[in-house]
GROMACS .gro file of C-alpha atoms in nm:
model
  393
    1UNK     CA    1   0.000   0.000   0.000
    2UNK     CA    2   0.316   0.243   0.063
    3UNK     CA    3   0.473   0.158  -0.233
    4UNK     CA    4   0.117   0.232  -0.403
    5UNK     CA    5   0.078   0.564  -0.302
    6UNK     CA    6   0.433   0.678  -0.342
    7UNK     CA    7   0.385   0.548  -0.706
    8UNK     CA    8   0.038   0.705  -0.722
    9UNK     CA    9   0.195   1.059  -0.575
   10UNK     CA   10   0.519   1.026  -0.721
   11UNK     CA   11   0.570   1.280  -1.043
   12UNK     CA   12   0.907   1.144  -1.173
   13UNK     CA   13   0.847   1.120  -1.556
   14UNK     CA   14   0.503   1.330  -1.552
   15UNK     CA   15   0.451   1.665  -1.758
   16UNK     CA   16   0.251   1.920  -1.611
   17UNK     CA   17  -0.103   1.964  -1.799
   18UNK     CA   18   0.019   2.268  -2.003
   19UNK     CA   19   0.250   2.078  -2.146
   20UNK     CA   20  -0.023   1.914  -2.359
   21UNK     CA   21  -0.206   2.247  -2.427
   22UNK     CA   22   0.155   2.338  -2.596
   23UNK     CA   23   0.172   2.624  -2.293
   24UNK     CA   24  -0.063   2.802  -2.530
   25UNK     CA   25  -0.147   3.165  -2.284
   26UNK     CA   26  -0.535   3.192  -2.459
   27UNK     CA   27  -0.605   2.814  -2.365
   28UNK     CA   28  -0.416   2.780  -2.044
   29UNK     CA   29  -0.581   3.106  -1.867
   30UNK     CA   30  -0.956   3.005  -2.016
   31UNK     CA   31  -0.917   2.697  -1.851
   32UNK     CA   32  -0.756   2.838  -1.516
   33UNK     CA   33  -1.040   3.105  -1.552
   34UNK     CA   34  -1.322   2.871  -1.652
   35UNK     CA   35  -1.230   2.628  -1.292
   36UNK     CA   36  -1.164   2.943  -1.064
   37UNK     CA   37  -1.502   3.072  -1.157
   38UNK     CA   38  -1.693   2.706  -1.125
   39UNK     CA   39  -1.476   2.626  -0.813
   40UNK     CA   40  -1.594   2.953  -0.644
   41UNK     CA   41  -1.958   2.901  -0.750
   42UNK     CA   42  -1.941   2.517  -0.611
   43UNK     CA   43  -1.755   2.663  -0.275
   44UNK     CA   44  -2.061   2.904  -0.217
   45UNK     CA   45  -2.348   2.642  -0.261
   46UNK     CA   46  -2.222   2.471   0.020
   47UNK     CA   47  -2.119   2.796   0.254
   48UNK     CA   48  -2.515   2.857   0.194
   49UNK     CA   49  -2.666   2.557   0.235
   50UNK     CA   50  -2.447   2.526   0.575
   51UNK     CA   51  -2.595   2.830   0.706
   52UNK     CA   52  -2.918   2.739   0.597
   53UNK     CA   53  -2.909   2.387   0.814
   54UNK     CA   54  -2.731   2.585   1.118
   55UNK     CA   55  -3.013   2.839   1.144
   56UNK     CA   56  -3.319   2.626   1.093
   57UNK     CA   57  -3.215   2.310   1.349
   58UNK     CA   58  -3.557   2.169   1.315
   59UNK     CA   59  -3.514   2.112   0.928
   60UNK     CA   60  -3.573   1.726   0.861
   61UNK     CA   61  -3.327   1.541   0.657
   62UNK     CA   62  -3.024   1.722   0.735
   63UNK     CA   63  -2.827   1.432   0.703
   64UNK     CA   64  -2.901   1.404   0.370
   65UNK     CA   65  -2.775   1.783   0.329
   66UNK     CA   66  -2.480   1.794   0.509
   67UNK     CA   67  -2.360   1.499   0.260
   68UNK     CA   68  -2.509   1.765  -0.033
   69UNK     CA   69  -2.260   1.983   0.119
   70UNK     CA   70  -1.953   1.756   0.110
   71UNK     CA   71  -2.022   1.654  -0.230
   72UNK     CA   72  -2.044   1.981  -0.375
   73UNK     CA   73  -1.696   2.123  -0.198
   74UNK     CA   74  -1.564   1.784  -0.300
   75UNK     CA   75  -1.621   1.891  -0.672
   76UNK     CA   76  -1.515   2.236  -0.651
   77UNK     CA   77  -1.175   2.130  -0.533
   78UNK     CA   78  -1.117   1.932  -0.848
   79UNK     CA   79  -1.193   2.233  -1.048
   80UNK     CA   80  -0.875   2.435  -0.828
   81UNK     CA   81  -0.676   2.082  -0.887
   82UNK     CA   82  -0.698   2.142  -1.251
   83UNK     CA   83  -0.550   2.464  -1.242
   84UNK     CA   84  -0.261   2.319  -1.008
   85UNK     CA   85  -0.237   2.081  -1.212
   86UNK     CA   86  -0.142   2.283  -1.554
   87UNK     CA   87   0.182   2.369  -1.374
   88UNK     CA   88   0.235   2.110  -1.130
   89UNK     CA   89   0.238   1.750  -1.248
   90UNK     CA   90   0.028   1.601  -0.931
   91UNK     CA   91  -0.169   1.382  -1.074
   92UNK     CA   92  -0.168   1.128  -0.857
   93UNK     CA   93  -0.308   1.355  -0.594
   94UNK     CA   94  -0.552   1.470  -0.828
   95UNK     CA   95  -0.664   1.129  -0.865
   96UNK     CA   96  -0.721   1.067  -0.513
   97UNK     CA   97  -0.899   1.369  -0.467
   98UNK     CA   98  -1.134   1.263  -0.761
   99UNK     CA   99  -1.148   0.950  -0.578
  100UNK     CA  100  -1.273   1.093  -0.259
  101UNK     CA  101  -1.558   1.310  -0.462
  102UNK     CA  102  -1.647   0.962  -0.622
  103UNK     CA  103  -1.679   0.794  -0.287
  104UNK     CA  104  -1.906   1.096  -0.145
  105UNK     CA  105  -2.100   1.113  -0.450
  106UNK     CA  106  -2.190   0.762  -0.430
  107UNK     CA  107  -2.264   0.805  -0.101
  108UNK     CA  108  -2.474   1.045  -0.162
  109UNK     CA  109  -2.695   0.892  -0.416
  110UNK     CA  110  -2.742   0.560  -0.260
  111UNK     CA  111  -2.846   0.743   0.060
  112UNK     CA  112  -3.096   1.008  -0.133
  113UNK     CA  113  -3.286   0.734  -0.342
  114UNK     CA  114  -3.460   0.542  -0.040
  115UNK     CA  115  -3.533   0.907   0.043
  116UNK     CA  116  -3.718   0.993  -0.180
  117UNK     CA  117  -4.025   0.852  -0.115
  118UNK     CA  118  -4.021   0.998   0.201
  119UNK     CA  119  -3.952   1.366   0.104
  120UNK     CA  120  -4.201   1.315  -0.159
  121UNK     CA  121  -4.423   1.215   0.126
  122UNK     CA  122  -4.378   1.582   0.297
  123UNK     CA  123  -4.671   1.842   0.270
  124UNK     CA  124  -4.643   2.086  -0.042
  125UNK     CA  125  -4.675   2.442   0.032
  126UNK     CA  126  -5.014   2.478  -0.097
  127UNK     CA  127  -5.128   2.136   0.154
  128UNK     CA  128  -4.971   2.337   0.444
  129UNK     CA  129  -5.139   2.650   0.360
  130UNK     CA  130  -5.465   2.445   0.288
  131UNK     CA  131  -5.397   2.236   0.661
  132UNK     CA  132  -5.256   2.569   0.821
  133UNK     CA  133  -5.647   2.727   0.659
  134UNK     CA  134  -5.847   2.424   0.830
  135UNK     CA  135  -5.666   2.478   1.157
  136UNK     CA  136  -5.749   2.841   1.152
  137UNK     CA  137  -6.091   2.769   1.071
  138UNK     CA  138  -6.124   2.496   1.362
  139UNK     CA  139  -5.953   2.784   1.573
  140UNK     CA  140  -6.228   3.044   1.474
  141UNK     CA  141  -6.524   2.785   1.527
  142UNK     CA  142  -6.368   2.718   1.849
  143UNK     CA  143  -6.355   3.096   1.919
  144UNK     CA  144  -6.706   3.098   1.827
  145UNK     CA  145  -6.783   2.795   2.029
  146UNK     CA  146  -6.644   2.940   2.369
  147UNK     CA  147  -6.809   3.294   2.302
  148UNK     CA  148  -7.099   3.150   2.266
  149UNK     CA  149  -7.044   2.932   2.579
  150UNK     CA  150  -6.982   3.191   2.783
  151UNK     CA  151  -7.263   3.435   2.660
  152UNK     CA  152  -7.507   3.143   2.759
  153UNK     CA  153  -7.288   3.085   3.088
  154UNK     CA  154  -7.359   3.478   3.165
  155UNK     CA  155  -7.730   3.452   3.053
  156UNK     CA  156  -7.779   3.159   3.281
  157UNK     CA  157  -7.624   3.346   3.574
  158UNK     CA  158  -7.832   3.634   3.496
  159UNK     CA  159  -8.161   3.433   3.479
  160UNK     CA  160  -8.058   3.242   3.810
  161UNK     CA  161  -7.976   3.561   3.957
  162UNK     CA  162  -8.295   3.718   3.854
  163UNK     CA  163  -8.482   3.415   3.949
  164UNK     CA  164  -8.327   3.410   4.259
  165UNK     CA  165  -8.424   3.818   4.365
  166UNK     CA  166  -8.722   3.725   4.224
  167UNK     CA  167  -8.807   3.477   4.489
  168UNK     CA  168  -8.707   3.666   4.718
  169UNK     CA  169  -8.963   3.963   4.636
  170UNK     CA  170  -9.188   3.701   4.645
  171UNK     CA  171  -9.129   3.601   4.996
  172UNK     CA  172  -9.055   3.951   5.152
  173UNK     CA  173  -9.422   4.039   4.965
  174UNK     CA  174  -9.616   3.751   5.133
  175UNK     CA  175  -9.493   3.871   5.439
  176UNK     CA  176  -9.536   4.209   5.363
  177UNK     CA  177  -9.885   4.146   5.256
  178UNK     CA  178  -9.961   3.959   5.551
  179UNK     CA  179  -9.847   4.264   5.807
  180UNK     CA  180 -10.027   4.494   5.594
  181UNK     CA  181 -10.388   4.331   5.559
  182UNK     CA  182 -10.394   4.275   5.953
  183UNK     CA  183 -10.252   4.671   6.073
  184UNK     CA  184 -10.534   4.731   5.770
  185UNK     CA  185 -10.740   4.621   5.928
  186UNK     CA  186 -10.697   4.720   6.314
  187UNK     CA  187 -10.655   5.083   6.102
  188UNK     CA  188 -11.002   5.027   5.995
  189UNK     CA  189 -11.109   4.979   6.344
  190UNK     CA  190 -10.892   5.294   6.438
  191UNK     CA  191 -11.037   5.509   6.190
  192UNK     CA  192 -11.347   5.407   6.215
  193UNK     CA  193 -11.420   5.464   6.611
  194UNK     CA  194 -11.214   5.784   6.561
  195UNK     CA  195 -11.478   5.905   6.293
  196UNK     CA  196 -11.765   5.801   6.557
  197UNK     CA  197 -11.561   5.983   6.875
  198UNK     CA  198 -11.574   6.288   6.633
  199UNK     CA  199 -11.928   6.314   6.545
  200UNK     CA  200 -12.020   6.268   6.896
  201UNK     CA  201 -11.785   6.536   7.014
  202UNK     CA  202 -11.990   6.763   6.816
  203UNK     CA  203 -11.789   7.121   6.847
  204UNK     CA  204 -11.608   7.008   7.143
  205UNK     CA  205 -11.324   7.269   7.134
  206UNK     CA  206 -11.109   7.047   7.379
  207UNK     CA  207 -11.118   6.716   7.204
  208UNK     CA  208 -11.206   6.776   6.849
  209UNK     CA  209 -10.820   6.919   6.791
  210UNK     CA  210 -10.742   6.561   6.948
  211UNK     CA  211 -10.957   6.382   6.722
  212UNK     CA  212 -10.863   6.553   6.432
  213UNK     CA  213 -10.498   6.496   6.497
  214UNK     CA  214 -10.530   6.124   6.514
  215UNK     CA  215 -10.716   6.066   6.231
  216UNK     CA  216 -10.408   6.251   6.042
  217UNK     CA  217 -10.216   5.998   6.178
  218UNK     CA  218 -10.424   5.684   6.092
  219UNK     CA  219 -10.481   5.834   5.781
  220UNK     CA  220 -10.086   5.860   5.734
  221UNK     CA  221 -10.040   5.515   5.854
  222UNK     CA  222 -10.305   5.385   5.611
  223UNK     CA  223 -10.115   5.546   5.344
  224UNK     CA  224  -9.846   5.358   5.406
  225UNK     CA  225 -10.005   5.038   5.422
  226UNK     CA  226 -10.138   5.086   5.042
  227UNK     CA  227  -9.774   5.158   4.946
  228UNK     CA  228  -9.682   4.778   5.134
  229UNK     CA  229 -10.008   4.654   4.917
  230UNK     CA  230  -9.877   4.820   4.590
  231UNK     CA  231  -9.559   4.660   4.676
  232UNK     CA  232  -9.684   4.308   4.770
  233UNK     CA  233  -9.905   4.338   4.450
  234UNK     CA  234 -10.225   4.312   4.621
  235UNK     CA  235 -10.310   4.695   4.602
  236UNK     CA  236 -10.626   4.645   4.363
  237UNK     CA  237 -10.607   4.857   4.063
  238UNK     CA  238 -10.828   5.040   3.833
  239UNK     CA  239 -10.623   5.052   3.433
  240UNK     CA  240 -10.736   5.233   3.183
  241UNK     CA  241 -10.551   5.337   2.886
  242UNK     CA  242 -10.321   5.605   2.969
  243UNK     CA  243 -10.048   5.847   2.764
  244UNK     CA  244  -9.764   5.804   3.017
  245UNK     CA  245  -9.620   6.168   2.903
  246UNK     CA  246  -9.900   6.305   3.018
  247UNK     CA  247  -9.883   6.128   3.351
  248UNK     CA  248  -9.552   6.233   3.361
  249UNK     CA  249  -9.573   6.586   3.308
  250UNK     CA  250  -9.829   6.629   3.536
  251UNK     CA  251  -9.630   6.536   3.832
  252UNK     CA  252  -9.315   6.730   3.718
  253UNK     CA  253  -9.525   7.058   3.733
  254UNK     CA  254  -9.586   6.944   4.080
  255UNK     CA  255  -9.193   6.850   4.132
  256UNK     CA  256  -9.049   7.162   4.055
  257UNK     CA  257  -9.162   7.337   4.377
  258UNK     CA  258  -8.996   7.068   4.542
  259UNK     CA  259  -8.637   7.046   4.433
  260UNK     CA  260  -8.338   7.279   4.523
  261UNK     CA  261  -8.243   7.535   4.273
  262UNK     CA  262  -7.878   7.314   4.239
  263UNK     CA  263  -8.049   7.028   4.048
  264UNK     CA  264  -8.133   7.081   3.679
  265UNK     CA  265  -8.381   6.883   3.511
  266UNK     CA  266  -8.370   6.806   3.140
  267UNK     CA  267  -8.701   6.670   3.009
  268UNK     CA  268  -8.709   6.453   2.715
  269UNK     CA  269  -9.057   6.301   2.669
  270UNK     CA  270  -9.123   6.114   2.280
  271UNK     CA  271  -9.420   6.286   2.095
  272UNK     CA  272  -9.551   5.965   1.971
  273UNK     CA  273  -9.515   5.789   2.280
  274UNK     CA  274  -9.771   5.457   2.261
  275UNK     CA  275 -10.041   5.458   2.463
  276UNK     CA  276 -10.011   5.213   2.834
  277UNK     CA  277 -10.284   5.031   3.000
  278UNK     CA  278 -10.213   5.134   3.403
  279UNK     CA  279 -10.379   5.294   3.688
  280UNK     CA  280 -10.371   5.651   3.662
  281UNK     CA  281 -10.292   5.733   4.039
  282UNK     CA  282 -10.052   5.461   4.081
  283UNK     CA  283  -9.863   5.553   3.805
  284UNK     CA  284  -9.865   5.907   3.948
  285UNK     CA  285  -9.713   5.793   4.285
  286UNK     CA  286  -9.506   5.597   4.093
  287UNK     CA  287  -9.351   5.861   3.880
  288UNK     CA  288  -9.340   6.123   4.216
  289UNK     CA  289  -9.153   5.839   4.403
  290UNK     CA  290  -8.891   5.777   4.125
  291UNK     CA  291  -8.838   6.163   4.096
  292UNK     CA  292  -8.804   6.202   4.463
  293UNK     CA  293  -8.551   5.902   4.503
  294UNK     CA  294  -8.348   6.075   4.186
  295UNK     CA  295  -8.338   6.429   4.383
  296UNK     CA  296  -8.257   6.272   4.726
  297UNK     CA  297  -7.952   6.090   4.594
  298UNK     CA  298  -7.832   6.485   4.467
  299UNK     CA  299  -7.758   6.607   4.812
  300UNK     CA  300  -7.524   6.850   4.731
  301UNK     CA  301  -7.700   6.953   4.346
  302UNK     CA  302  -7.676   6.763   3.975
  303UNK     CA  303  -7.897   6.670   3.663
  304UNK     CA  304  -8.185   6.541   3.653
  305UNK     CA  305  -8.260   6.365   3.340
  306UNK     CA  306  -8.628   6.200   3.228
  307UNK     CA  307  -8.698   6.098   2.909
  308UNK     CA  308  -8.982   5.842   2.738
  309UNK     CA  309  -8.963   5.624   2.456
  310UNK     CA  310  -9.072   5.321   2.271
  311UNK     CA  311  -8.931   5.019   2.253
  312UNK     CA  312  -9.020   4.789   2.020
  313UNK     CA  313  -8.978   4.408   2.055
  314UNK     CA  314  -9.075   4.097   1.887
  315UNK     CA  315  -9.132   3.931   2.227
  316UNK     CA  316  -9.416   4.244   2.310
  317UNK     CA  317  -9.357   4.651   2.254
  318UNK     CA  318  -9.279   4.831   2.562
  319UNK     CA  319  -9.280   5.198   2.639
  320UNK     CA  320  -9.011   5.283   2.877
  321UNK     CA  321  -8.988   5.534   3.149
  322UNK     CA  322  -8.622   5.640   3.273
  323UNK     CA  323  -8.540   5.877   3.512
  324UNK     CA  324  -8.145   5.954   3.571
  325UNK     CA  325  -7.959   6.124   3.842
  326UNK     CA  326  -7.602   6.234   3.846
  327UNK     CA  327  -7.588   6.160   4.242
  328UNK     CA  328  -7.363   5.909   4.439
  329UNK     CA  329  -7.459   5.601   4.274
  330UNK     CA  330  -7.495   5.250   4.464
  331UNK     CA  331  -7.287   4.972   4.514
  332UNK     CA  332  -7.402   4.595   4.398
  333UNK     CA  333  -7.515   4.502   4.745
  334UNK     CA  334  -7.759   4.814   4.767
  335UNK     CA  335  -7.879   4.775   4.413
  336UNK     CA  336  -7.978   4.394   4.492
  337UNK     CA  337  -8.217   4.574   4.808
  338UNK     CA  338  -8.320   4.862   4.661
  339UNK     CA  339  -8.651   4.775   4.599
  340UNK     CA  340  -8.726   4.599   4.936
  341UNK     CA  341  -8.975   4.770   5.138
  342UNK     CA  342  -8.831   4.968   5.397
  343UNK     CA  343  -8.479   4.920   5.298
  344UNK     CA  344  -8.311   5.295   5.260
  345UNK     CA  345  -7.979   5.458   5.255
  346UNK     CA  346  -8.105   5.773   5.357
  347UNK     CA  347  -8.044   5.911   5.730
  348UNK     CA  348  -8.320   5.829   5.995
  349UNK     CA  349  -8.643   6.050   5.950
  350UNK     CA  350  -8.600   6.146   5.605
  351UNK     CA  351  -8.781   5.856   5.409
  352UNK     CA  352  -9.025   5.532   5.488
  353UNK     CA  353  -8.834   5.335   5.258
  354UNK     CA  354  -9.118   5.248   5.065
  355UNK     CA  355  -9.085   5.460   4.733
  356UNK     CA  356  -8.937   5.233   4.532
  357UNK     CA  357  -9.067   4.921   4.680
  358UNK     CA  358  -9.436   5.106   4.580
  359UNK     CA  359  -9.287   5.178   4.211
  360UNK     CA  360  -9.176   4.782   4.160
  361UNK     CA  361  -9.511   4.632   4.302
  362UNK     CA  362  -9.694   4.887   4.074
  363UNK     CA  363  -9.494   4.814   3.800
  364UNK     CA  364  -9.490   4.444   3.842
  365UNK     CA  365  -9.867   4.426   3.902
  366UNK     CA  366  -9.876   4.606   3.565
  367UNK     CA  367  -9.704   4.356   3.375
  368UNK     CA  368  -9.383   4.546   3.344
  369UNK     CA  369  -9.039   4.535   3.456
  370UNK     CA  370  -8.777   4.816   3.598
  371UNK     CA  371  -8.427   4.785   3.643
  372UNK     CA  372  -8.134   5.030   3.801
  373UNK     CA  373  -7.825   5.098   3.643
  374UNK     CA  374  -7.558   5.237   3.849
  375UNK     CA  375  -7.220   5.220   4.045
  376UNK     CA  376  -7.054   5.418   4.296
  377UNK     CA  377  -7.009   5.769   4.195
  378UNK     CA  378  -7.136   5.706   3.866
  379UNK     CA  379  -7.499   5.841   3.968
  380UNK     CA  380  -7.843   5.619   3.906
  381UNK     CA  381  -8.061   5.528   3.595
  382UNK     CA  382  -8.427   5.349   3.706
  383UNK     CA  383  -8.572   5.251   3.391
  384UNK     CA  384  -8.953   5.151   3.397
  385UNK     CA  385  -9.074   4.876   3.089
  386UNK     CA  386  -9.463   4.881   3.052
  387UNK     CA  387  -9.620   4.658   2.770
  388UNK     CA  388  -9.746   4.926   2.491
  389UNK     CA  389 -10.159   4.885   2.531
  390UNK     CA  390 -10.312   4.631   2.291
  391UNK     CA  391 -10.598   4.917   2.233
  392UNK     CA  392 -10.291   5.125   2.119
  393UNK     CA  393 -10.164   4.862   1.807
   0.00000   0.00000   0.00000
């Protein structure tokens, strides 16, 4: 084997390649030129495909590549032997490098054959785009999925919620009902034997003052057990179709003497307001009680806001009633008890508690609905929902 390759590098004997090209200058420097420029141009194929497999590790195959690499510098450096070569008789060592590119070349194509049914196996760009399009549509429907999940998660939450106050009005009104039918009724008694002391009196100077006096009282009290009816939905009522604006104005001519020249009320009331099937005087306290509650929560002045409208709605038009106050707002735990009879945030003497627990029983005995909007410091909006009367259509 020693005596092989000192034979095979030996270059006793050997002319250099020029000599055969008769050291002709035109063909000797197109052929130096002609390997120097496809030597360079094989060196940089591999350079780039080398950078290419560094930066993208995950790229499958890169066995396969890395061989593409050797292969390719392989062949460029018999290009620069061939230019050595036209001076230098090495041709043994030119044959050894041509025998190493022959080796990797093999190599290389016995080891990219069974490949190819494997790369042919990988997804084109268009299937990726086409798989990476499914996905996103999967994603999207799964988006929609989960929105839609949670809107029905809320809206059962809600209901519960709203089920749940519900039945609680329901019990606090029983009770309610039951206090107020039996101090009714001992009122009757009251009122009545007052009513007799008085006409017996006659023009008794010392008592009649007396009398008179308590039968304020009873009266008083009796008031308040109609707004504990109204709110237990046993108050009986007497509908008749009604224009709510007009209900409403009528009490605001009565509110203005009432409020403090710090609160400014902007009236918006829709001219072709439908027409509401609801008992006149109810409606009236209602209103006065909702106006009241809007300019105690302005202690220290604001805007008052009221404004009608219609609402249409597949499910049953509704003519809504809102009255908005820029006051000190409520918190979730007093918006959940605002309607409960005798629950109020005011101070001690200045309200029954009963205003808005007379406007929901009205309103609920009515077939309507009202809800509050509001949050600390953010002010109040009560909004009353009356079905639009059938007459009206």
């Amino acid at each position: 084997m020693v005596a092989y390759l000192q034979k095979l590098l030996g270059s006793t004997g050997l002319a250099p390649h020029g000599y055969c090209l008769l050291w002709d200058p035109v063909l000797i420097w197109t052929h130096v030129l002609a390997d120097a420029v496809i030597g360079l141009s094989y060196f940089s194929i591999p350079v780039a495909l080398a950078v290419f497999l560094t930066r993208r590790p995950d790229m499958r195959f890169r066995w396969i590549a890395w061989l593409f690499v050797a292969f390719i510098l392989a062949c460029g450096a018999t290009h620069f032997m061939a230019i050595w070569t036209l001076w230098n008789p090495d041709y043994g060592a030119q044959a050894l490098l041509k025998l190493a590119t022959a080796i990797i070349s093999v190599a290389t194509a016995v080891a990219l054959w069974p490949l190819l049914p494997r790369t042919l196996a990988l997804p084109s760009p268009a299937q990726l785009e086409a798989a990476n399009a499914a996905l996103q549509l999967r994603i999207d429907e799964r988006d929609t999925a989960l929105a839609a999940l949670a809107a029905q998660t809320e809206e059962r939450m809600r209901a519960e919620a709203m089920l749940r106050q519900a039945q609680k009005m329901d019990a606090v009104g029983q009770l309610t009902a039951g206090i107020a039918h039996d101090f009714n009724n001992l009122l009757t008694v009251v009122i009545g034997n007052i009513d007799r002391a008085r006409r017996l009196s006659g023009q008794d100077s010392i008592t009649l003052p007396a009398l008179e006096n308590a039968m304020t009282g009873a009266q008083s009290a009796a008031r308040l057990t109609d707004q504990l009816l109204a709110f237990a939905r046993q108050q009986p009522l007497l509908p008749a179709l009604s224009d709510l604006n007009a209900i409403t104005d009528r009490i605001l001519t009565l509110f203005n003497s009432m409020i403090d020249p710090s609160i400014t009320v902007d009236v918006a009331l829709a001219p072709d307001l439908w027409p509401v099937q609801i008992d006149t005087g109810q409606a009236e306290n209602a209103v006065l009680n909702l106006l009241v509650n809007a300019r105690d929560a302005m202690r220290h002045g604001g805007q008052l806001r009221v404004l009608t409208r219609n609402q249409p709605d597949p499910d049953g038009d509704r003519v809504v009633l809102q009255v908005t106050d820029t006051g000190q707002g409520m918190d979730e735990a007093t918006r959940e008890r605002i309607f409960e009879p005798f629950f109020t945030t005011k101070t001690l003497g200045r309200g029954s508690g009963l205003g808005l627990s007379q406007v929901y029983g009205f309103v609920t005995q009515s077939k309507g609905s009202v809800t509050i909007d509001s949050a600390p410091g953010e002010g109040a909006t009560i909004s009353v929902y009356l079905p639009r009367a059938m007459e009206g259509r």
